[in-house]
Amino acid sequence: ETGAMSDGKHDEAGGGKAADEEHDWTLLTKASTHLSAPFDELFQAFADEHAEEFRGARIGDEEHRLEWDELHKQFLAKFESLLEGFIEREGGDFGSFLDECRSSLDDEFCALFEEDINKDFVERVLATMEYPYFHALMAREAHERFGAAPKGK
């Protein structure tokens, strides 16, 4: 079996250097690599199930239905379960993961004028955890599926 290496080359031994390289990845890099697709799938499945409830939702409106907040809490519970399960399987802890997220946002481990490779993933995760961003995503989903203006006043 051939193992993929992070630089796109293959390790013919099926483990070896590629496995060692991934072992040296930070918890955040592993999460970014392995959870991007499951995160997208989780959101899409949630949107498939609940977009109808956001029909008529307008981005920027100040009034929101209580049920939208409850749906955000449901989504967060599912997302946190996905994230915590991954962190646990990797032998990490949530506090360390959050520290890595902060470092990524601050570009702490990059050369000057470079952006951390995990920054997009971190921004998506953190933004989704915030209700206004979640609401905007769901309002857009409802708009794409059912029509109605996604912008507020």
Tab-separated table of C-alpha atoms in Angstrom, residues 22-113:
chain	number	residue	atom	x	y	z
A	22	GLU	CA	1.858	13.382	9.879
A	23	HIS	CA	2.792	12.327	13.399
A	24	ASP	CA	4.794	15.562	13.660
A	25	TRP	CA	1.832	17.689	12.558
A	26	THR	CA	0.178	19.830	15.176
A	27	LEU	CA	-3.282	18.914	16.383
A	28	LEU	CA	-4.678	21.893	14.476
A	29	THR	CA	-3.018	20.836	11.221
A	30	LYS	CA	-4.419	17.338	11.626
A	31	ALA	CA	-7.882	18.741	12.356
A	32	SER	CA	-7.694	21.088	9.372
A	33	THR	CA	-6.643	18.221	7.119
A	34	HIS	CA	-9.033	15.562	8.399
A	35	LEU	CA	-12.092	17.580	9.468
A	36	SER	CA	-12.630	20.038	6.606
A	37	ALA	CA	-14.740	17.604	4.584
A	38	PRO	CA	-16.654	16.178	7.588
A	39	PHE	CA	-17.319	19.745	8.782
A	40	ASP	CA	-18.722	20.688	5.371
A	41	GLU	CA	-20.810	17.496	5.289
A	42	LEU	CA	-22.142	18.162	8.785
A	43	PHE	CA	-23.198	21.686	7.861
A	44	GLN	CA	-24.761	20.566	4.582
A	45	ALA	CA	-26.742	17.799	6.275
A	46	PHE	CA	-27.915	20.257	8.926
A	47	ALA	CA	-28.887	22.782	6.245
A	48	ASP	CA	-30.746	20.068	4.320
A	49	GLU	CA	-32.743	19.276	7.436
A	50	HIS	CA	-33.375	22.832	8.694
A	51	ALA	CA	-33.142	25.328	5.812
A	52	GLU	CA	-36.934	25.441	5.548
A	53	GLU	CA	-37.081	26.861	9.079
A	54	PHE	CA	-34.960	29.820	7.937
A	55	ARG	CA	-37.258	30.649	5.027
A	56	GLY	CA	-37.763	34.404	5.111
A	57	ALA	CA	-34.759	35.003	7.384
A	58	ARG	CA	-32.978	38.192	6.441
A	59	ILE	CA	-29.313	38.842	7.087
A	60	GLY	CA	-28.845	41.938	9.185
A	61	ASP	CA	-32.322	42.001	10.709
A	62	GLU	CA	-32.243	42.606	14.429
A	63	GLU	CA	-35.171	40.347	15.285
A	64	HIS	CA	-34.594	36.624	15.226
A	65	ARG	CA	-36.850	33.757	16.102
A	66	LEU	CA	-36.046	31.847	19.277
A	67	GLU	CA	-36.097	28.600	17.274
A	68	TRP	CA	-33.093	29.828	15.232
A	69	ASP	CA	-31.051	30.206	18.388
A	70	GLU	CA	-32.127	26.712	19.441
A	71	LEU	CA	-31.090	25.341	16.034
A	72	HIS	CA	-27.709	27.030	16.405
A	73	LYS	CA	-27.286	25.285	19.764
A	74	GLN	CA	-28.181	21.954	18.136
A	75	PHE	CA	-25.649	22.533	15.364
A	76	LEU	CA	-22.981	23.504	17.900
A	77	ALA	CA	-23.588	20.325	19.880
A	78	LYS	CA	-23.098	18.229	16.748
A	79	PHE	CA	-20.031	20.175	15.674
A	80	GLU	CA	-18.458	20.107	19.121
A	81	SER	CA	-19.026	16.356	19.277
A	82	LEU	CA	-17.244	15.940	15.927
A	83	LEU	CA	-14.343	18.144	17.037
A	84	GLU	CA	-14.003	16.717	20.543
A	85	GLY	CA	-14.127	13.147	19.219
A	86	PHE	CA	-11.315	13.938	16.798
A	87	ILE	CA	-9.203	15.641	19.472
A	88	GLU	CA	-9.707	12.700	21.817
A	89	ARG	CA	-8.752	10.155	19.129
A	90	GLU	CA	-5.587	12.149	18.473
A	91	GLY	CA	-4.694	12.167	22.166
A	92	GLY	CA	-4.962	15.937	22.450
A	93	ASP	CA	-6.944	18.237	24.666
A	94	PHE	CA	-9.361	21.024	23.820
A	95	GLY	CA	-7.334	23.714	25.625
A	96	SER	CA	-4.249	22.973	23.543
A	97	PHE	CA	-6.345	22.960	20.390
A	98	LEU	CA	-7.734	26.419	21.230
A	99	ASP	CA	-4.204	27.679	21.917
A	100	GLU	CA	-3.151	26.466	18.473
A	101	CYS	CA	-6.195	28.196	16.949
A	102	ARG	CA	-5.218	31.503	18.571
A	103	SER	CA	-1.650	31.113	17.337
A	104	SER	CA	-2.917	30.405	13.836
A	105	LEU	CA	-5.099	33.514	13.830
A	106	ASP	CA	-2.121	35.580	15.005
A	107	ASP	CA	0.186	33.974	12.385
A	108	GLU	CA	2.610	33.216	15.242
A	109	PHE	CA	4.481	30.429	13.511
A	110	CYS	CA	4.880	32.021	10.090
A	111	ALA	CA	7.541	34.027	8.382
A	112	LEU	CA	6.870	37.726	8.021
A	113	PHE	CA	4.121	38.448	5.452
